Coordinates of C-alpha atoms in Angstrom, one line a residue:
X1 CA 0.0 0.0 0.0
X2 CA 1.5 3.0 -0.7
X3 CA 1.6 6.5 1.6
X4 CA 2.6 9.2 -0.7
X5 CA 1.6 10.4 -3.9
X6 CA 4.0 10.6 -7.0
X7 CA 4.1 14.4 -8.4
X8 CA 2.8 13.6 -11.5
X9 CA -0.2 11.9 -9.8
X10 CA -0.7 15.2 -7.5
X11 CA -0.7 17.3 -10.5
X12 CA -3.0 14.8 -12.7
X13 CA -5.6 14.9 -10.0
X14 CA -5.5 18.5 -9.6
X15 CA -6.0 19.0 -13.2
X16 CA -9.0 16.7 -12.9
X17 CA -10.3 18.6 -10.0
X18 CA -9.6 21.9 -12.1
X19 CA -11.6 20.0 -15.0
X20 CA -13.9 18.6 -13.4
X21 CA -15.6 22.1 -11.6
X22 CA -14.8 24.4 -14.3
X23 CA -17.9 23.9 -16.2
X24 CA -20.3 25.7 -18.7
X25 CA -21.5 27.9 -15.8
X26 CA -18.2 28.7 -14.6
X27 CA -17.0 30.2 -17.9
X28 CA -20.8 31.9 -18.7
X29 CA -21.3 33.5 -15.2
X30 CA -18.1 35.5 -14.4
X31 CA -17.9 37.6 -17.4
X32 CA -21.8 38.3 -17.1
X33 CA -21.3 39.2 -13.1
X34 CA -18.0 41.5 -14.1
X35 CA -19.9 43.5 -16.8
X36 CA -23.0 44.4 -14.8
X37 CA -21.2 45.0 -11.6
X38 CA -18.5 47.3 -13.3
X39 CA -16.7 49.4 -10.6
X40 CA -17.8 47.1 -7.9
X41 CA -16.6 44.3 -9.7
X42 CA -14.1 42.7 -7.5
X43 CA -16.8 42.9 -4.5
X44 CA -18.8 40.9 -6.5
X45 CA -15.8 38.5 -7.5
X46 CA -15.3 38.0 -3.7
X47 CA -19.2 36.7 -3.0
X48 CA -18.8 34.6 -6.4
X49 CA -15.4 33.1 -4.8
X50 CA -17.0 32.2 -1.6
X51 CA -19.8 30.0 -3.3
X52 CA -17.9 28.9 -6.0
X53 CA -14.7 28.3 -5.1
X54 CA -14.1 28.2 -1.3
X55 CA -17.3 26.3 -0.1
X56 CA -16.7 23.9 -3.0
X57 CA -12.6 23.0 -2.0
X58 CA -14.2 22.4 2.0
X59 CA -16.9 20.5 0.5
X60 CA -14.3 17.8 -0.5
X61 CA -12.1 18.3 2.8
X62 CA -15.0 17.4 4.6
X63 CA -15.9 14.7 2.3
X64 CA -12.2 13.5 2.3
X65 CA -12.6 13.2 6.4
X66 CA -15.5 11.2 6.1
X67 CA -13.0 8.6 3.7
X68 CA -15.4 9.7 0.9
X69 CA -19.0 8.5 2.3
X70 CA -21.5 10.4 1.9
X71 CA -23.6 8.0 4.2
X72 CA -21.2 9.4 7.2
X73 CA -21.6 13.3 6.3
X74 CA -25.1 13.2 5.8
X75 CA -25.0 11.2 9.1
X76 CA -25.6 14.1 11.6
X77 CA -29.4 14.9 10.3
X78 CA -30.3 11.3 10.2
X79 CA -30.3 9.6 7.2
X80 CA -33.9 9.5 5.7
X81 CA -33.5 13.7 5.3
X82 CA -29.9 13.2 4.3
X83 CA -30.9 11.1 1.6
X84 CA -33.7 13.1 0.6
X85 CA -31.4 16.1 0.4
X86 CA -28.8 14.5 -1.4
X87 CA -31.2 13.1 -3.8
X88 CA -32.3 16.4 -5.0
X89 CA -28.9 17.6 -5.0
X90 CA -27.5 14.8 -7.1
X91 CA -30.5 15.0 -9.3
X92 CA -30.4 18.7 -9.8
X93 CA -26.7 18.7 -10.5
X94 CA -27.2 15.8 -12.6
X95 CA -29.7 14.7 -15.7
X96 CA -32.7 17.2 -14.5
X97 CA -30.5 20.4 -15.1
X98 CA -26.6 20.5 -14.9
X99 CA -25.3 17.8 -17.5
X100 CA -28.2 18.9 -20.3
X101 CA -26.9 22.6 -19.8
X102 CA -23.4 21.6 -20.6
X103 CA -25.2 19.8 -23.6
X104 CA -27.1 22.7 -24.5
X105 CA -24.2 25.7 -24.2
X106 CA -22.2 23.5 -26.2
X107 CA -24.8 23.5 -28.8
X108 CA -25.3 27.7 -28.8
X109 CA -21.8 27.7 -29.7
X110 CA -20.7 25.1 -31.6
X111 CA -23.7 24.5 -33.9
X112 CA -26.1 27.3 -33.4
X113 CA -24.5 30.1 -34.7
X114 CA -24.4 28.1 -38.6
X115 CA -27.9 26.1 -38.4
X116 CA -30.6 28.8 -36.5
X117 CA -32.6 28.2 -34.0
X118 CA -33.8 24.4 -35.1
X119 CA -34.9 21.9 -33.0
X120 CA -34.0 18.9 -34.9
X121 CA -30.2 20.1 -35.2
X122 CA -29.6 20.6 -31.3
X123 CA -31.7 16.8 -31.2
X124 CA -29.1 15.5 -33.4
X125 CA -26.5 17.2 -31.5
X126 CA -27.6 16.0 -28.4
X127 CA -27.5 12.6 -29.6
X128 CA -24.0 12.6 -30.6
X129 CA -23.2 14.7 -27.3
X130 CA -24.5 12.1 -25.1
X131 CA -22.9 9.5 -27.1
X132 CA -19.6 10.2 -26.1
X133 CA -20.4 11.2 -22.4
X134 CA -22.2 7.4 -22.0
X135 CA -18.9 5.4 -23.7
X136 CA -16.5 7.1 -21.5
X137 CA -18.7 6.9 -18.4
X138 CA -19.0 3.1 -18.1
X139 CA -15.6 3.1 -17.2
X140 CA -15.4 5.0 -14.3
X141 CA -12.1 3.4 -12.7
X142 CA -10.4 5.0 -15.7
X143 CA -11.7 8.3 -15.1
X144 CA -7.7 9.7 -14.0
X145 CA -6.4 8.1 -17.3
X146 CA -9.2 9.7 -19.1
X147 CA -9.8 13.0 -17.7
X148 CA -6.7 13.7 -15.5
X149 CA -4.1 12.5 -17.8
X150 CA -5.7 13.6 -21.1
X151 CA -8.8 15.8 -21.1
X152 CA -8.2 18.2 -18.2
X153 CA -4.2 19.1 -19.9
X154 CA -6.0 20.5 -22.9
X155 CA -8.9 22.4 -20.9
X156 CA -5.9 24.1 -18.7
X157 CA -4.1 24.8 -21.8
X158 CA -7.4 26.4 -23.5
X159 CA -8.4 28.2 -20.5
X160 CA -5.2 29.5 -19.9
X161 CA -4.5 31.3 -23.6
X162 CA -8.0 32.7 -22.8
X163 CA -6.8 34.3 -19.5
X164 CA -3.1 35.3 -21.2
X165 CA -5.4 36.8 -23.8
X166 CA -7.4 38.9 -21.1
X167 CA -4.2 40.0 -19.2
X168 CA -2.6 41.2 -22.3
X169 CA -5.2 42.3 -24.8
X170 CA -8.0 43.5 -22.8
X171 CA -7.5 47.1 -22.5
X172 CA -11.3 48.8 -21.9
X173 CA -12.6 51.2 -19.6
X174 CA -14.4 49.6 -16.3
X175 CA -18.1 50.2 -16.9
X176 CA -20.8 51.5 -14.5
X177 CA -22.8 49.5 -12.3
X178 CA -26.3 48.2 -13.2
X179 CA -28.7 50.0 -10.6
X180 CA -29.6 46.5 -9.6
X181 CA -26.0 46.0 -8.6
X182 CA -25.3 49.0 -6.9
X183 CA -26.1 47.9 -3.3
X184 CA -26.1 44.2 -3.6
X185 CA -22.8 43.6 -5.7
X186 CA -21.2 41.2 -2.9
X187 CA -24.4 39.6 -2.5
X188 CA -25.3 39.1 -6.9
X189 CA -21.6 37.7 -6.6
X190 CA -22.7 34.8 -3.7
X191 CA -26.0 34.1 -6.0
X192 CA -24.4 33.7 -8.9
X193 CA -21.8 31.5 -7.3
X194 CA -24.8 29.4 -6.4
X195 CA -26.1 28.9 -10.4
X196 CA -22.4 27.5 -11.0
X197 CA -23.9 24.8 -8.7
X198 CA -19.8 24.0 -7.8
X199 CA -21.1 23.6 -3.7
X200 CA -23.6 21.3 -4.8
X201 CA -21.5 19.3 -7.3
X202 CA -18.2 19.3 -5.2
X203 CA -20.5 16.5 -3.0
X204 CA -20.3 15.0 -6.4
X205 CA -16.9 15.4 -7.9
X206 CA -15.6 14.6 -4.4
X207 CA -15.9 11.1 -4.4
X208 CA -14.1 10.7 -7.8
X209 CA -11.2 12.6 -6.8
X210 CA -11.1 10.7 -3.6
X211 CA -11.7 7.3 -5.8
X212 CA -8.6 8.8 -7.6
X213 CA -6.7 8.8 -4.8
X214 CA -7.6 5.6 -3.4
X215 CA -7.2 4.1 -6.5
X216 CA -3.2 5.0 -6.2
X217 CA -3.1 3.5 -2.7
X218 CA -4.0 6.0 -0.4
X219 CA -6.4 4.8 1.4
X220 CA -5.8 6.0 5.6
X221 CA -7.6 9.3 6.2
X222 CA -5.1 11.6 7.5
X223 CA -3.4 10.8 4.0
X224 CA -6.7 11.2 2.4
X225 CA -7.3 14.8 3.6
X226 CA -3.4 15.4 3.1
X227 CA -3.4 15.0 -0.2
X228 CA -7.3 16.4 -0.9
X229 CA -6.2 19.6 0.7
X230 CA -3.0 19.2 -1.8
X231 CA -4.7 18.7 -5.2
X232 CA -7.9 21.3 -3.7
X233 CA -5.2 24.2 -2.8
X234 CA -3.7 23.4 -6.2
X235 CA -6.7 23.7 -8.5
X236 CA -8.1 26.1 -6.8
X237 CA -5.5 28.7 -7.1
X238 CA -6.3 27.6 -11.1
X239 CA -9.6 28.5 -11.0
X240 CA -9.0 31.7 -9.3
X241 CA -7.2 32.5 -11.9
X242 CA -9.5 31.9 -14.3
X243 CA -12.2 34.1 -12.4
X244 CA -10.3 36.9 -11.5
X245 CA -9.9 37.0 -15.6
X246 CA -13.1 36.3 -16.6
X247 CA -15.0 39.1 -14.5
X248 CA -12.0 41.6 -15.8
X249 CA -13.2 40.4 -19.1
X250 CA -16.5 41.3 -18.7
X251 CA -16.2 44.9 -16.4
X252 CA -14.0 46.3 -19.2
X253 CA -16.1 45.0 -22.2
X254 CA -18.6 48.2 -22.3
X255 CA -17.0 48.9 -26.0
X256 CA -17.9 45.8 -27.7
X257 CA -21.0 44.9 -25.8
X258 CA -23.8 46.1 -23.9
X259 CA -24.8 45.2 -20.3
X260 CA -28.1 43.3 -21.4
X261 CA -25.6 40.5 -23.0
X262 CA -25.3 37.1 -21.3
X263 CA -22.1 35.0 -20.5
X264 CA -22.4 33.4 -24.1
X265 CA -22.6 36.4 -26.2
X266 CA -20.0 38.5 -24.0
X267 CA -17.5 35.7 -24.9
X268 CA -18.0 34.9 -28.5
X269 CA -17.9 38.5 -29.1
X270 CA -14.5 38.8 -26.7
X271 CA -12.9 36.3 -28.8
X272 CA -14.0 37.5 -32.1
X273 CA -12.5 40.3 -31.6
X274 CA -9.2 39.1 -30.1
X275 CA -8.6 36.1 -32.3
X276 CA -9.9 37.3 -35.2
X277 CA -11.2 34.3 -37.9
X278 CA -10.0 31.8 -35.3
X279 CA -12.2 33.3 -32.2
X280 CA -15.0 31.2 -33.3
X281 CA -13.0 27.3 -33.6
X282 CA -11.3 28.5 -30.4
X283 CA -14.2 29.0 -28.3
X284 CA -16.0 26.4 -29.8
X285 CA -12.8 23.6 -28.7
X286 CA -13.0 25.4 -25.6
X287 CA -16.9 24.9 -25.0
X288 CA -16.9 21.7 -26.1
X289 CA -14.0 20.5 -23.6
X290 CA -15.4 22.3 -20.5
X291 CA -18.4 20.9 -20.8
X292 CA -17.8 17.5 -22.1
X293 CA -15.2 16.8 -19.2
X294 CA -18.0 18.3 -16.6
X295 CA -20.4 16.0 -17.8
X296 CA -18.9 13.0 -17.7
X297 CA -18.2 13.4 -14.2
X298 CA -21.4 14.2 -13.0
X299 CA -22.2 11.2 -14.9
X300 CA -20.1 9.2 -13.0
X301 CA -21.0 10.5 -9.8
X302 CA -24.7 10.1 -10.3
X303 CA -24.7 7.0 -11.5
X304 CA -22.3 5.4 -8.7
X305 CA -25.0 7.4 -6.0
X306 CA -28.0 5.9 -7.4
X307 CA -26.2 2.5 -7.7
X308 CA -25.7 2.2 -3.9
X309 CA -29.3 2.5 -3.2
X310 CA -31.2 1.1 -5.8
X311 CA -31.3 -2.3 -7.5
X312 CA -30.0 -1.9 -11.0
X313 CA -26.6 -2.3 -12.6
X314 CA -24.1 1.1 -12.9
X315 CA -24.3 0.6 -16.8
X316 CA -28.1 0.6 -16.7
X317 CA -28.5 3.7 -14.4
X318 CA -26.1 5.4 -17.1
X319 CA -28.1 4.9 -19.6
X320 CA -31.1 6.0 -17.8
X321 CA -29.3 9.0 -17.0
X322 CA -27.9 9.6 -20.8
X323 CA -31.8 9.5 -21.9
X324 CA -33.1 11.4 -19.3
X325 CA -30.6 14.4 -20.0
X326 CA -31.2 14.4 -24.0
X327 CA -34.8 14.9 -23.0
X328 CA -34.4 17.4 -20.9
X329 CA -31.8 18.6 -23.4
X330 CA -34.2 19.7 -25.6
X331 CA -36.6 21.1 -23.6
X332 CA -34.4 24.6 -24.1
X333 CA -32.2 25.7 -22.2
X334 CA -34.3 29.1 -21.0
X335 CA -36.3 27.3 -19.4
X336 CA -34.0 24.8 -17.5
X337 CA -32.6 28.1 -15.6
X338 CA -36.1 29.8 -15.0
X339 CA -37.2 25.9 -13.2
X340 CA -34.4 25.2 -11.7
X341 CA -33.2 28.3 -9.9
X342 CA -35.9 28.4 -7.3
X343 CA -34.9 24.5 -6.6
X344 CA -31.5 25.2 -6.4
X345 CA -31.5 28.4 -4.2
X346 CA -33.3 26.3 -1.9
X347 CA -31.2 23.5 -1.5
X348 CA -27.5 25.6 -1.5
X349 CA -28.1 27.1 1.9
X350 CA -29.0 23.6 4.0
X351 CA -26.3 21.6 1.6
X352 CA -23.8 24.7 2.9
X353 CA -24.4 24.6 6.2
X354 CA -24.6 21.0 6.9
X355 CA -20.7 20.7 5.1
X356 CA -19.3 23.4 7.2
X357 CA -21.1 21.8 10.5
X358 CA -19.6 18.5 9.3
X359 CA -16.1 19.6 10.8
X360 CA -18.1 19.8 14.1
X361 CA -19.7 16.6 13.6
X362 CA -17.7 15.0 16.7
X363 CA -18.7 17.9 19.0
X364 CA -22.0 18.0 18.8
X365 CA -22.8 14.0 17.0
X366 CA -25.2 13.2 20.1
X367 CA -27.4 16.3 20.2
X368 CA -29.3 17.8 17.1
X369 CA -27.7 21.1 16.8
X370 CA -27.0 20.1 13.6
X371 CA -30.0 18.8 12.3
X372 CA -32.0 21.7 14.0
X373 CA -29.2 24.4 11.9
X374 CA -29.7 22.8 8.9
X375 CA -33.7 22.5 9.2
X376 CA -33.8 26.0 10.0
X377 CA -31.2 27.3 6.6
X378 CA -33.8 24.9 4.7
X379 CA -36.8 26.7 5.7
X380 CA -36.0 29.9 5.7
X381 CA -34.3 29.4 2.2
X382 CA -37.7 28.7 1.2
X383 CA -39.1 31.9 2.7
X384 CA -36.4 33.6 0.1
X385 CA -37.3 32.2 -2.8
X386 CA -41.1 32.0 -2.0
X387 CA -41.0 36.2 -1.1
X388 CA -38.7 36.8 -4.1
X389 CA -41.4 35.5 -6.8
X390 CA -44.2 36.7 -5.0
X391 CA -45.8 32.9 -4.7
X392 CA -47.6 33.6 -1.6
X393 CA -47.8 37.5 -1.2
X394 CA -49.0 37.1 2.6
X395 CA -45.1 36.1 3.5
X396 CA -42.8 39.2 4.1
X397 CA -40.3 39.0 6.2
X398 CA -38.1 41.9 6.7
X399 CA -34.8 39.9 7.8
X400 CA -31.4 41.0 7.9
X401 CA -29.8 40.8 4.2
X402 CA -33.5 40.2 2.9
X403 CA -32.7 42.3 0.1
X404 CA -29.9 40.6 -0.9
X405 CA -31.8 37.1 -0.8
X406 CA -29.7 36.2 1.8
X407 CA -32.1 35.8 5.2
X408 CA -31.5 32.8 5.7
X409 CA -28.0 33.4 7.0
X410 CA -28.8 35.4 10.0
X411 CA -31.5 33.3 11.4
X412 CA -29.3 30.2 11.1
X413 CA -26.6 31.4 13.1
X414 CA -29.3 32.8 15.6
X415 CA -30.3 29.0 15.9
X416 CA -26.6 27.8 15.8
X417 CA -26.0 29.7 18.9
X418 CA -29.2 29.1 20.8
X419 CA -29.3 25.7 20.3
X420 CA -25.6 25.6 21.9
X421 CA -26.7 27.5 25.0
X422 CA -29.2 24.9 25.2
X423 CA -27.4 21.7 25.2
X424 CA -24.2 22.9 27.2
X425 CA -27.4 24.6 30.1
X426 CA -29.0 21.1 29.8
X427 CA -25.4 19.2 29.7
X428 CA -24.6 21.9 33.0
X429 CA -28.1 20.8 34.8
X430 CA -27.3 17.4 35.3
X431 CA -24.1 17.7 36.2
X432 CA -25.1 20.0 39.3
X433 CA -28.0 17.3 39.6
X434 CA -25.7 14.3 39.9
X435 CA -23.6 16.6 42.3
X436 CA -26.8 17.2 44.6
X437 CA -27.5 13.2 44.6
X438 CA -23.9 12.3 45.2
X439 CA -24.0 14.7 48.6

């Protein structure tokens, strides 16, 4: 058994993490954030950090600690709501929204931008998509020599003459802030962090990089977490990179594009410009690669979830998968995010808190702090998104960070806290109790 890592195995795996998280969303919603958030850009890039990048590299930590079980971190809020939870998360990240919106990006632009707006082309294209995720995902235990070894160099090597090309080339003037960014920047940064869905999917991605690592011999925890920290530190410092670049790509775009123009548009336009006749075959490899590589580990991941609790082969629940997302596919791609955003704003907060409680886990295992924290980020999650589309009009509470869709967060400390004051007064009650009897 071995106890360290070869460096070209640490470096593999952190490209794989790297590949793995920097998905479709990653690339769309940075440039998008920087260009309506102009001067308060970098306040915004902070929130978008948080949620995308920081929560996502403890996600794995914690999941690391736990020897990759998801059984043990779900553990603390019993395991018929853990599951439940996880479910959602797995299927939300999964065929019901994350891997067809890698499959429909790809398609605006790859194919779109020569065939129109046709139905039957993105149904072809979805075909052929899904085709190569489902071949590559049936082998799972060759996901390092697939992705690590392979895929993941030529996505860093894309993404990187992307962010050379910002550094050097982009020379605009930093535009001004949206109205609806003025006093919310830091908070549109967080919520935007949430739609990469990178907190969510790290519970996902987790367990192949730690199958990675097992699978070259590390298999005690300490070493585990060791090395997780390792490769997380490693790829993480990638994707800041990355980030920092994109939103300085879109704050200092305001001569090529106006501030109505999604991630897409903002990019194809950047690289137009910058790369001349080859902008469009660039970001097209680039697309393609991003999201081909993102999908095939959420296909992975799902599938090996769904295999531990239901009675069907792993090749069977990837094809269910595969045929689920070309449906879902080509349902549009509008209306994925307009279904799915309410879902997912609900299930961030509770998925959030119960990772960053998991490194208190052995404090508190015998009480329900941690169920009642979570319960409470869960509910009043739902208050967000229920007063933010107006679904039940009665509902208006005026919360701390309300306004930023972020009342949830103040509450759920409240709880945190009480709920400690209430164990240790209970834990302090019997103890003057069994003093009393014992005189």
């Amino acid at each position: 058994m071995k106890n360290n890592l070869l460096y070209k195995d640490i470096i593999a795996i952190s490209f794989m993490n790297f590949a793995l998280f920097v998905g479709a969303g990653n690339i769309i919603f940075p440039p998008m954030v920087g260009l309506q958030s102009g001067k308060l850009v970098w306040y915004a890039a902070i929130g978008f950090l948080i949620t995308a990048t920081i929560l996502p590299t403890i996600s794995i930590i914690a999941l690391a600690q736990k020897g990759g079980s998801i059984n043990k971190l779900i553990s603390p809020i019993g395991k018929f709501m853990g599951i439940i939870l996880i479910t959602i998360c797995y299927l939300s990240v999964g065929p019901f929204f994350a891997i067809p919106r890698t499959a429909t990006v790809s398609f605006e632009i790859n194919i779109l931008p020569f065939t129109g707006n046709s139905n039957i082309y993105l149904f072809i294209y979805s075909i052929i998509y899904f085709l190569i995720i489902n071949i590559i995902s049936l082998y799972p235990g060759k996901l390092l020599n697939t992705i690590g070894y392979f895929l993941a160099p030529l996505k860093t090597i894309a993404l990187l003459i992307l962010s050379l090309s910002i550094i050097f080339y982009q020379s605009g003037k930093i535009t001004n802030t949206i109205n609806i960014c003025k006093n919310s920047a830091f908070s549109n940064g967080i919520i935007n962090g949430y739609l990469t869905m990178d907190t969510l999917g790290s519970l996902m991605f987790g367990n192949i990089i730690i199958n990675a690592l097992k699978s070259k011999g590390i298999k005690k925890i300490k070493k585990l977490v060791y090395y997780t920290i390792i490769t997380s530190f490693i790829s993480g410092l990638c994707i800041i990179f990355v980030y920092l670049n994109l939103f300085k790509l879109g704050s200092t775009s305001n001569l090529i594009i106006n501030q109505k123009t999604n991630g897409i548009e903002i990019l194809s336009i950047y690289v137009n410009n910058t790369f001349g006749i080859f902008g469009n075959f660039f970001l097209s490899f680039l697309i393609f690669i991003t999201c081909i590589v993102t999908s095939i580990g959420l296909t992975c991941s799902c599938a090996e979830f769904f295999y531990k609790y239901l009675p069907i082969s792993y090749n069977k629940i990837v094809y269910i998968i595969i045929i689920i997302s070309i449906l879902i596919t080509n349902i549009g791609l509008d209306k994925l995010i307009k279904f799915f955003i309410p879902i997912l704003t609900i299930i961030c907060p509770p998925c959030m808190v119960l990772i960053i409680m998991s490194f208190l886990s052995n404090l508190f295992y015998k009480t329900n702090i941690i169920f009642i924290t979570v319960i409470t980020s869960l509910f009043f999650s739902f208050i967000d998104v229920i007063q933010k589309n107006n679904l039940i009009k009665i509902i208006s509470l005026n919360l701390p960070l309300n306004k930023q869709e972020l009342s949830w967060v103040t509450p759920t400390i409240f709880i945190f806290f009480i709920s400690i004051l209430y164990y240790y007064f209970n834990v302090i009650k019997k103890i003057f109790f069994n003093i009393k009897i014992f005189f």
